Backbone as ProteinMPNN parsed JSONL, in Angstrom:
{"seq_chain_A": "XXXXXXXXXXXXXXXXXXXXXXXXXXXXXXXXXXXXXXXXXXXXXXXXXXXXXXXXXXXXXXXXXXXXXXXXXXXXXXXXXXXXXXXXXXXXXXXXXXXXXXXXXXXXXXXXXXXXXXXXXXXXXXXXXXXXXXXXXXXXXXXXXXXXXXXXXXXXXXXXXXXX", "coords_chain_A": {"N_chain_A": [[-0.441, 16.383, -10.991], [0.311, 17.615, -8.687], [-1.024, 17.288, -6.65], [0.164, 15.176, -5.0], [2.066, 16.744, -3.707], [1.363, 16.859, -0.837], [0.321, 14.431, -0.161], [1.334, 12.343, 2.776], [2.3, 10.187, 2.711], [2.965, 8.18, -0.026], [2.212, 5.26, -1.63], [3.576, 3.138, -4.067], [2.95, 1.104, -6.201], [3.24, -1.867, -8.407], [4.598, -0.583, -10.788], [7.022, 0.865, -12.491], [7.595, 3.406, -11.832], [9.885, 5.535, -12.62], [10.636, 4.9, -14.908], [8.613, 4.162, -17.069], [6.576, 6.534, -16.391], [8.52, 9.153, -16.683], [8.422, 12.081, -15.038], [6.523, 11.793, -13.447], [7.668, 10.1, -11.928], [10.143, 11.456, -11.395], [9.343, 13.561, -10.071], [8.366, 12.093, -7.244], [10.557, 11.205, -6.561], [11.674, 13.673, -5.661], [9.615, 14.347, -3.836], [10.533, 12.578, -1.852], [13.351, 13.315, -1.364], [13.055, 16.119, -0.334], [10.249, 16.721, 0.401], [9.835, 15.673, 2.312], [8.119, 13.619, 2.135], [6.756, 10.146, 2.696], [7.859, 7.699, 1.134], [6.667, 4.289, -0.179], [7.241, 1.583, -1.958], [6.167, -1.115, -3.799], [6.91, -4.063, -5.375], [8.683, -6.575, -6.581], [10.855, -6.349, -7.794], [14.133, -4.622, -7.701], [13.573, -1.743, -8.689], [14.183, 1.924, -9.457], [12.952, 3.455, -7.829], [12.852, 2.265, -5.454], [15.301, 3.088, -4.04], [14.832, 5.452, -3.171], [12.94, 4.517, -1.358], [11.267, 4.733, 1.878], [10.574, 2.145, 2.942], [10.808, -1.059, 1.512], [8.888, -3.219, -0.122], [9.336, -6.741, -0.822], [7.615, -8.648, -2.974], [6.913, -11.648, -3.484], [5.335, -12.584, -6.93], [2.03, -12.577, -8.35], [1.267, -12.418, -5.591], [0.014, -10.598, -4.255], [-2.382, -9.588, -2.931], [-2.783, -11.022, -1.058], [-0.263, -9.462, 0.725], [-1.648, -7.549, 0.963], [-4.291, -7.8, 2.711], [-2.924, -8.8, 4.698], [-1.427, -6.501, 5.497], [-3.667, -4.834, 5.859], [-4.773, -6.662, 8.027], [-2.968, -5.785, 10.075], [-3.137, -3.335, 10.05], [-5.952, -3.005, 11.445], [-5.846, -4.041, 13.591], [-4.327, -2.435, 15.507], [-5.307, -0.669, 15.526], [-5.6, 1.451, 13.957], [-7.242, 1.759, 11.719], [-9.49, 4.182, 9.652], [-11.999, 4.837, 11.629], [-14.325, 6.495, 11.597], [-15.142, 6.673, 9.016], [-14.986, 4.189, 7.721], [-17.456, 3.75, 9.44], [-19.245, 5.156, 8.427], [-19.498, 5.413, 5.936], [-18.845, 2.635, 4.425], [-19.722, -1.121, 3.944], [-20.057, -3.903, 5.357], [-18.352, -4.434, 7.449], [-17.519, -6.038, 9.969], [-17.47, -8.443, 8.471], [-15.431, -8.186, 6.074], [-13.44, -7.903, 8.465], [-13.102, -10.544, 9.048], [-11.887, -11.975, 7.28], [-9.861, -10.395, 6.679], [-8.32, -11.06, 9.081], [-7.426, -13.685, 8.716], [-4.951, -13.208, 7.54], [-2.376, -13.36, 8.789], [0.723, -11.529, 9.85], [2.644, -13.509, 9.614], [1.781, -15.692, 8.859], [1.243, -13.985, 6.107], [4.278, -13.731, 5.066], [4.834, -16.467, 4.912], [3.569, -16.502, 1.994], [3.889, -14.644, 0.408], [6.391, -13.647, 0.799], [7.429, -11.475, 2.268], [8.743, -9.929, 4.904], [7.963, -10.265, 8.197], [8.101, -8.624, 9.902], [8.682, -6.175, 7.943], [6.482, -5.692, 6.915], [4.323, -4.999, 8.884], [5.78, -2.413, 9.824], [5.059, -1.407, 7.334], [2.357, -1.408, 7.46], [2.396, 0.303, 9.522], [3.123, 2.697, 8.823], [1.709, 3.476, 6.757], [-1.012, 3.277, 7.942], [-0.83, 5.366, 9.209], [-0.682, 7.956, 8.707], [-1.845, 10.854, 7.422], [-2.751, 11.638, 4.9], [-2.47, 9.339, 2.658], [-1.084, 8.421, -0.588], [-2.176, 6.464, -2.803], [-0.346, 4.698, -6.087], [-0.702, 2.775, -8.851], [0.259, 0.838, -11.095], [0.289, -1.321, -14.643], [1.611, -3.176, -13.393], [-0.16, -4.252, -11.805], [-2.452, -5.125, -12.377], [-2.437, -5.514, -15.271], [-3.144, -8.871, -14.787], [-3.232, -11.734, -13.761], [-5.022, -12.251, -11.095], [-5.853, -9.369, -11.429], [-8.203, -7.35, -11.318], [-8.99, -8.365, -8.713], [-6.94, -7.305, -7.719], [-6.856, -4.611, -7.498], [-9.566, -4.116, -6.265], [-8.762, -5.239, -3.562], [-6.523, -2.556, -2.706], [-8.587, -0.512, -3.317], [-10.03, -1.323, -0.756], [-8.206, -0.963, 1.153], [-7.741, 1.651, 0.693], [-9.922, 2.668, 1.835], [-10.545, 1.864, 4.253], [-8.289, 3.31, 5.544], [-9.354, 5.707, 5.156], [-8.618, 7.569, 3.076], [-9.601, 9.961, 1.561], [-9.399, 12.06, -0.028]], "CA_chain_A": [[0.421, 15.659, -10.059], [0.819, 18.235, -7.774], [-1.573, 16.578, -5.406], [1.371, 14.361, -4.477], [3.224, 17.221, -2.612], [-0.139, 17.003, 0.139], [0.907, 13.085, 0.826], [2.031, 11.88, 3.827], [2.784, 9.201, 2.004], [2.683, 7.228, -1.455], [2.148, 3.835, -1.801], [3.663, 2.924, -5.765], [2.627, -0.954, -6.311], [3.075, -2.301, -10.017], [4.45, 0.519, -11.315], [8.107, 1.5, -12.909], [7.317, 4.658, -12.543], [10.819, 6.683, -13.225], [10.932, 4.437, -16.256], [7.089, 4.392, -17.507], [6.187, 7.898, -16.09], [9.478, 9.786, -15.609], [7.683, 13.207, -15.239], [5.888, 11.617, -12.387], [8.546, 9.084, -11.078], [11.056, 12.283, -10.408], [8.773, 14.212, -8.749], [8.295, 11.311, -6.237], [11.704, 11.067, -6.2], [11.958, 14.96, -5.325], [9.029, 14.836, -2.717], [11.232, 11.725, -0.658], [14.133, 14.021, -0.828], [12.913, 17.443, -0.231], [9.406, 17.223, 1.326], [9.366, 14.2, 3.804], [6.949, 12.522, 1.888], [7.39, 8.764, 3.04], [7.544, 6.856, -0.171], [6.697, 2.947, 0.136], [7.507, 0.819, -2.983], [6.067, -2.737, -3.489], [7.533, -4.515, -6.087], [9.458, -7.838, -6.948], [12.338, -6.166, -8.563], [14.77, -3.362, -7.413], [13.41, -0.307, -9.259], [15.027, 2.916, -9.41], [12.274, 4.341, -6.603], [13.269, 1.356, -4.168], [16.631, 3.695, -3.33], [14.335, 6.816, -2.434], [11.65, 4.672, -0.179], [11.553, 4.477, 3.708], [9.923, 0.856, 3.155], [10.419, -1.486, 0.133], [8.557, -4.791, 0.366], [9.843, -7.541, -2.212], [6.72, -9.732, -2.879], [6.566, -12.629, -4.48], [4.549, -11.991, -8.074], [0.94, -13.026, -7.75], [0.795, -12.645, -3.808], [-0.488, -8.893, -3.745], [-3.97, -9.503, -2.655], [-2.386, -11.352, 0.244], [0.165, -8.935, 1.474], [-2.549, -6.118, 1.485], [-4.588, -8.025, 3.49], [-1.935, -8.636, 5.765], [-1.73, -4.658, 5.626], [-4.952, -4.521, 6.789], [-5.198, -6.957, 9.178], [-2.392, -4.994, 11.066], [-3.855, -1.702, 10.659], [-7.055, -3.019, 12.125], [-5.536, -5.035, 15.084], [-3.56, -1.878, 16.155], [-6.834, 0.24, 15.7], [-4.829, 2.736, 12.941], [-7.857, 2.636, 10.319], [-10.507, 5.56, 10.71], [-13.43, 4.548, 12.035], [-15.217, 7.24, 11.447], [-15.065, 6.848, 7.808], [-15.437, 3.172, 7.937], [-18.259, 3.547, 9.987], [-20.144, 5.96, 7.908], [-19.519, 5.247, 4.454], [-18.723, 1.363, 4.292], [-20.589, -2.07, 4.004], [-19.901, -5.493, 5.652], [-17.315, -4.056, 7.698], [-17.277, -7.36, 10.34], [-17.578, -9.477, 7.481], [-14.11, -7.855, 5.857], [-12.604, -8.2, 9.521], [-13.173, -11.623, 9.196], [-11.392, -12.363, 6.231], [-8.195, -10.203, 6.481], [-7.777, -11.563, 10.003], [-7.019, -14.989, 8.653], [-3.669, -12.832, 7.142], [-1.655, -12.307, 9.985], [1.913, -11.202, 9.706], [3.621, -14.471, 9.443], [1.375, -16.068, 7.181], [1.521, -13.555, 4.962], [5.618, -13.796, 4.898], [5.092, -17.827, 3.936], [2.917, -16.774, 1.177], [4.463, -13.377, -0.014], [8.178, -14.116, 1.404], [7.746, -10.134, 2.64], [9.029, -10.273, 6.397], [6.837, -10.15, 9.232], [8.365, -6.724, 10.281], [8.666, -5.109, 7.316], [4.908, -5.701, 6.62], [4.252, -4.226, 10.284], [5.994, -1.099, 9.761], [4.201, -0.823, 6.135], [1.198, -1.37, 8.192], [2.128, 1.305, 10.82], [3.411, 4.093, 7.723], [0.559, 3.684, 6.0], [-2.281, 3.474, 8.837], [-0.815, 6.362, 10.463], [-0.54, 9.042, 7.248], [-3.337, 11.398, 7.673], [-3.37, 11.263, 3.656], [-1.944, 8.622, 1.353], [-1.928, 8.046, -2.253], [-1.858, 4.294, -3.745], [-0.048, 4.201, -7.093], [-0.089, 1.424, -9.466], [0.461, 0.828, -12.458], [-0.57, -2.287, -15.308], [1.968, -4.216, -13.03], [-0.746, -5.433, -10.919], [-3.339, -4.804, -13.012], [-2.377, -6.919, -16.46], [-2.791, -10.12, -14.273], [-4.676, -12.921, -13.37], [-5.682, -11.321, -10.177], [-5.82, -7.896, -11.68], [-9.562, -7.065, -10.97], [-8.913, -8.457, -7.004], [-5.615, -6.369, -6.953], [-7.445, -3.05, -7.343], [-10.287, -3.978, -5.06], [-7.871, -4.762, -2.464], [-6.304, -1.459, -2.796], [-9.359, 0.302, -2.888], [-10.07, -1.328, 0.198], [-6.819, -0.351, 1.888], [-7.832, 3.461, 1.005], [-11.473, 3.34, 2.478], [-10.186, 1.553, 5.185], [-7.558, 4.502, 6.306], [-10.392, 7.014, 5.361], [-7.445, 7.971, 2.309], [-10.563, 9.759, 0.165], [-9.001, 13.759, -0.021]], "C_chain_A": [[0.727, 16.46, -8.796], [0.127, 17.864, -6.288], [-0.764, 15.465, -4.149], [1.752, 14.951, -3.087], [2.013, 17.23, -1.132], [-0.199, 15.691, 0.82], [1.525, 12.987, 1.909], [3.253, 10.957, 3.774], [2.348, 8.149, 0.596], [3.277, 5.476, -1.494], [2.483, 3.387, -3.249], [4.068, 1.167, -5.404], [2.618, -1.396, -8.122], [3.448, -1.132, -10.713], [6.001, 1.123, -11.433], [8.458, 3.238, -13.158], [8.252, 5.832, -13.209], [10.994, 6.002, -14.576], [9.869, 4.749, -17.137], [6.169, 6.021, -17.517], [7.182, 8.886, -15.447], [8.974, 11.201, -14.866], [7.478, 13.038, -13.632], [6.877, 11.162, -11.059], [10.237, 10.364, -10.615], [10.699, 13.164, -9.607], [8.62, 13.363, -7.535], [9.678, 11.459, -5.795], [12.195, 12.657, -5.064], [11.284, 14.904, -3.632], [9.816, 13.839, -1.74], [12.184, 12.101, -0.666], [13.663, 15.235, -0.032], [11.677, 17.89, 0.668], [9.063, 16.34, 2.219], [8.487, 13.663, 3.647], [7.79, 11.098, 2.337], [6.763, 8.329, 1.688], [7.792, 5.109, 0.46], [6.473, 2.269, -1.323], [7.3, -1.117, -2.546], [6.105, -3.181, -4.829], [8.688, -5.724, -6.222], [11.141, -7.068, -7.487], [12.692, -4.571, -8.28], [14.378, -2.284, -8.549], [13.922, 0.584, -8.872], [13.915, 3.638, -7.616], [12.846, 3.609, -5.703], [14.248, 2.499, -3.459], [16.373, 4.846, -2.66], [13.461, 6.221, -1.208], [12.056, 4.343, 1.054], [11.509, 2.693, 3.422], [10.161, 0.324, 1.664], [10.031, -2.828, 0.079], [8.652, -5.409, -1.066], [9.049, -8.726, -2.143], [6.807, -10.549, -3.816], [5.488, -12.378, -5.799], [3.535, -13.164, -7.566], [0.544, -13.03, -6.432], [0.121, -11.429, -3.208], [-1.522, -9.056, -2.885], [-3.425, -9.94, -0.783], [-1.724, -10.462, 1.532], [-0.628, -7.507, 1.7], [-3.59, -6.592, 2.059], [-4.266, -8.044, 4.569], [-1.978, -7.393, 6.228], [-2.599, -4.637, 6.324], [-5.218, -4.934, 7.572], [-4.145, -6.091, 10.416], [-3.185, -4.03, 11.366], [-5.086, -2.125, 11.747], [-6.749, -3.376, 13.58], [-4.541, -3.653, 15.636], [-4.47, -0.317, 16.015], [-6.213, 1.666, 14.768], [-6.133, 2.728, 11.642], [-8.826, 3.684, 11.087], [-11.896, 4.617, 10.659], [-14.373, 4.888, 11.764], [-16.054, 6.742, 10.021], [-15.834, 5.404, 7.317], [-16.941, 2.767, 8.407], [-20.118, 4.385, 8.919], [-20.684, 5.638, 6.325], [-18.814, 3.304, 3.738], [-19.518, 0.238, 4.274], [-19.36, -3.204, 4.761], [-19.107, -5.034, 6.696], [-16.647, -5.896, 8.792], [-17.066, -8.358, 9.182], [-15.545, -9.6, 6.726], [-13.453, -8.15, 7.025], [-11.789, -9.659, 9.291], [-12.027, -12.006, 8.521], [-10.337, -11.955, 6.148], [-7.814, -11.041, 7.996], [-6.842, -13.085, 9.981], [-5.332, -14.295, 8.06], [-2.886, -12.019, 7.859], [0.05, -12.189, 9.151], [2.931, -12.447, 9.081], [3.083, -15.816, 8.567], [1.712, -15.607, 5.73], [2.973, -13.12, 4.52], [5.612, -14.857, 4.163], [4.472, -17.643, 3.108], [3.777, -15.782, 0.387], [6.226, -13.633, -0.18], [8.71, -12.274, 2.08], [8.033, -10.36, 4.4], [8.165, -9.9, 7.378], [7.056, -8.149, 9.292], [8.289, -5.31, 9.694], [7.245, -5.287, 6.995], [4.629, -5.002, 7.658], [4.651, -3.026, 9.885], [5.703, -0.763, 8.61], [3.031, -0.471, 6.756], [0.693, 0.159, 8.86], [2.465, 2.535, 10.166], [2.219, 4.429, 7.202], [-0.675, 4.257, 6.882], [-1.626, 5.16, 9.564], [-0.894, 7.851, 10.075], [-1.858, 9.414, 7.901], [-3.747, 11.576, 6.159], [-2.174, 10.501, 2.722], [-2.47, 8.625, 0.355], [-1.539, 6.502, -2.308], [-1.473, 5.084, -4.843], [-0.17, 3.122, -7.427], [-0.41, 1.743, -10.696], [-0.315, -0.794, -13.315], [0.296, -3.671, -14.219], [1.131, -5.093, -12.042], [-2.506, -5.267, -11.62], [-3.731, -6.155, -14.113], [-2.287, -8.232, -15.304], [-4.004, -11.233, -13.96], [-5.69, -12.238, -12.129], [-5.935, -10.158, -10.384], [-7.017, -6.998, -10.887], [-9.363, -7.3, -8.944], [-7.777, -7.683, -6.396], [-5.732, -5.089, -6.629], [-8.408, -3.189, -6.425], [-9.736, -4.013, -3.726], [-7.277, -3.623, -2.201], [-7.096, -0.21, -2.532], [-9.958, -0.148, -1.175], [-9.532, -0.941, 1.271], [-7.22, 1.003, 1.963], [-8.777, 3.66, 1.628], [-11.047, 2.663, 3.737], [-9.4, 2.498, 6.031], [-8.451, 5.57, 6.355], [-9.354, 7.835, 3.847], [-8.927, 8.57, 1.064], [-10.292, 11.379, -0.378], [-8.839, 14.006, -1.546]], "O_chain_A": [[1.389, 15.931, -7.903], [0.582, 18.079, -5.164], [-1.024, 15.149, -2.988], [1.822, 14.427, -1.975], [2.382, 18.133, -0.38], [-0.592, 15.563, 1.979], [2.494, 13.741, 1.988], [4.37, 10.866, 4.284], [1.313, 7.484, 0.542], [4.346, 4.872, -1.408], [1.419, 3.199, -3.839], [4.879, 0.469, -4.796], [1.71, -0.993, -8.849], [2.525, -0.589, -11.319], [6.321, 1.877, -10.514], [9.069, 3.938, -13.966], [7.867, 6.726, -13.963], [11.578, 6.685, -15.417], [10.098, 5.591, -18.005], [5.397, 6.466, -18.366], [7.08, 9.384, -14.326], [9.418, 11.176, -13.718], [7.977, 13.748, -12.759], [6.934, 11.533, -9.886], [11.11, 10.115, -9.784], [11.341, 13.595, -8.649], [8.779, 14.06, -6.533], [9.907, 11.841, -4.648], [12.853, 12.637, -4.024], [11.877, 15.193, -2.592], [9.79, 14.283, -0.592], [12.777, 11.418, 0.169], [14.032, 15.208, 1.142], [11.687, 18.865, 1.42], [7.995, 16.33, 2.83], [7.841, 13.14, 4.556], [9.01, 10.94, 2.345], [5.622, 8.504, 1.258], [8.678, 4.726, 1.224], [5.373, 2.498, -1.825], [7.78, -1.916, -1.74], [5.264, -2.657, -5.559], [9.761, -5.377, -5.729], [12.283, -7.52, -7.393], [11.97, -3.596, -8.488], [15.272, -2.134, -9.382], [14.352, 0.413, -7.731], [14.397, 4.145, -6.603], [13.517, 4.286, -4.925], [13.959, 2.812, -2.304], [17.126, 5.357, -1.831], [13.182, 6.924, -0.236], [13.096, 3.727, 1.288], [12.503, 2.043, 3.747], [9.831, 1.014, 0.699], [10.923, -3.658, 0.25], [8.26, -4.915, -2.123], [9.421, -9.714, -1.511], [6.779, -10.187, -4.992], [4.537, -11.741, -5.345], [3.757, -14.146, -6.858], [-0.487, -13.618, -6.106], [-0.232, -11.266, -2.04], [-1.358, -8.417, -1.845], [-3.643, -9.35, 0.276], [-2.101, -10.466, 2.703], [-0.272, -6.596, 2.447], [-4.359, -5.631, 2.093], [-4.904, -7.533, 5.49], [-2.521, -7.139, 7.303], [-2.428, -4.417, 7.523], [-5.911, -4.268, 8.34], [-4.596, -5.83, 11.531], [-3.783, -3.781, 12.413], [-5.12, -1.556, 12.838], [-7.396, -2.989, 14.552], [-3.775, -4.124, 16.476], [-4.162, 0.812, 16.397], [-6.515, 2.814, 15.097], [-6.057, 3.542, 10.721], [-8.988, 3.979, 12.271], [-12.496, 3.963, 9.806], [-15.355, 4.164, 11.601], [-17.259, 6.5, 9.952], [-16.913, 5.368, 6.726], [-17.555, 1.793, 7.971], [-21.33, 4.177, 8.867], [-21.793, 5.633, 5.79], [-18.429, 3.116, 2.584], [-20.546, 0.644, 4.817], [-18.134, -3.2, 4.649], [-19.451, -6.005, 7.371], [-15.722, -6.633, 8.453], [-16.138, -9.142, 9.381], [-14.736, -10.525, 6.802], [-12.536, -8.909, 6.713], [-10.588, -9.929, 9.307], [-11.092, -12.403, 9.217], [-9.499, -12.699, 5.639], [-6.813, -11.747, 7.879], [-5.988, -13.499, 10.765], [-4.432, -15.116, 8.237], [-2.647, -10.812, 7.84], [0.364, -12.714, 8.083], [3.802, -12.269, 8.23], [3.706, -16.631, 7.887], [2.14, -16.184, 4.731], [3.04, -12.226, 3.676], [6.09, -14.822, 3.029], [4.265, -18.786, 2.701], [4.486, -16.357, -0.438], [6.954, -13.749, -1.166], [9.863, -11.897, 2.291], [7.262, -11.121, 4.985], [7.547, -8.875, 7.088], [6.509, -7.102, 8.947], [8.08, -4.175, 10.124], [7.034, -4.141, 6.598], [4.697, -3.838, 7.261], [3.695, -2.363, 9.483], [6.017, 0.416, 8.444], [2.622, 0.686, 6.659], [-0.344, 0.823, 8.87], [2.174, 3.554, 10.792], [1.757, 5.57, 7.205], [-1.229, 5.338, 6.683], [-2.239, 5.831, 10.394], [-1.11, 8.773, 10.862], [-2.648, 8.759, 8.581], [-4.956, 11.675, 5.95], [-1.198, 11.056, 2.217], [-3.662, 8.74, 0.07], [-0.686, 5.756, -1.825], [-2.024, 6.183, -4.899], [0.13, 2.23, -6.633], [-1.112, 2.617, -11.206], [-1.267, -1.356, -12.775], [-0.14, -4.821, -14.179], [1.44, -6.189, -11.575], [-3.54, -5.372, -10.96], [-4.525, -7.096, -14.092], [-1.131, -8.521, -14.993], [-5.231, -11.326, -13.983], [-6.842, -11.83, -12.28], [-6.367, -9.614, -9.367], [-6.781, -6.143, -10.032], [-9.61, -6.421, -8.119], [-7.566, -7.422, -5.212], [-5.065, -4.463, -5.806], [-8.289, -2.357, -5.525], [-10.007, -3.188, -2.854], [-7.485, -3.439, -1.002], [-6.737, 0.782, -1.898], [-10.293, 0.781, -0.441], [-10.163, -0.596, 2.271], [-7.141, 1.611, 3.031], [-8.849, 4.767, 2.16], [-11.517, 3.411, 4.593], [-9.73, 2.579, 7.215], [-8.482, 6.333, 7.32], [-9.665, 9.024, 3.786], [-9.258, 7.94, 0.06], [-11.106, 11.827, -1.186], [-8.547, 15.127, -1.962]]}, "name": "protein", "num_of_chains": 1, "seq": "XXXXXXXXXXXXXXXXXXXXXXXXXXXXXXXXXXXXXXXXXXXXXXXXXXXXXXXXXXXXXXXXXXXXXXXXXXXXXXXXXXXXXXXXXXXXXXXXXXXXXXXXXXXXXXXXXXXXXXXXXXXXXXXXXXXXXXXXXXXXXXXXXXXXXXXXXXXXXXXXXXXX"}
């Protein structure tokens, strides 16, 4: 776990973690006191991390796929993913454009119910980290979408260049 303290910032999605992994879930807690990690919590229900993160987006259950598109279509439209990375080690990349673009900000509020703004400044925490981690846990995992909730995610990290 110590790879943590090297974040910019942690992304914990589906994932109770001071309850499920306290070990883990107080060191997070430690690095958003002590080392200016930015912690961002996405989750339906006030968890104990919510009270440590800069950002806590309260999504509707089942809407993940959506509001990390959304994610991405910001980052892209405000030119915050790496390019480089994208450019080198990616497929389709227009093709993906395409497809998060249809999830702008205020769509993905009427679908999610996450607010335009606070999606934006997830957008602009995340894209701007020179290394994030994603967390998650089975909460987005065990699900109907489970399989599309992790590809989105992994998309989100190859998209910032997040591969350290």
């Amino acid at each position: 776990i110590w790879e943590f303290e090297r974040a910019d910032v942690i992304l914990v999605i589906g994932s109770n973690t001071t309850e499920t992994h306290p070990v883990i879930g107080n060191y997070f807690k430690h690095l958003a006191t002590y080392n200016g990690t930015k912690l961002m919590v996405v989750d339906p229900r006030a968890i104990e991390l919510t009270e440590y993160a800069e950002i806590w987006l309260r999504q509707k259950s089942g809407t993940d796929v959506a509001w990390i598109n959304g994610l991405m279509n910001v980052i892209i439209n405000e030119g915050l993913y790496n390019k480089e990375f994208v450019e080198n080690r990616t497929e389709n990349f227009d093709e993906f454009r395409k497809v998060v673009s249809k999830y702008t900000p205020g769509k993905v509020e009427k679908i999610t119910g996450i607010p335009e703004e606070k999606l934006i400044a997830a957008a602009r925490m995340y894209g701007k980290a020179d290394r994030g981690s994603i967390v998650f846990a089975m909460g987005i995992t065990q699900h109907t979408t489970g399989t599309d909730n992790v590809l989105s995610l992994a998309n989100l990290a190859m998209l910032c260049g997040m591969y350290w």
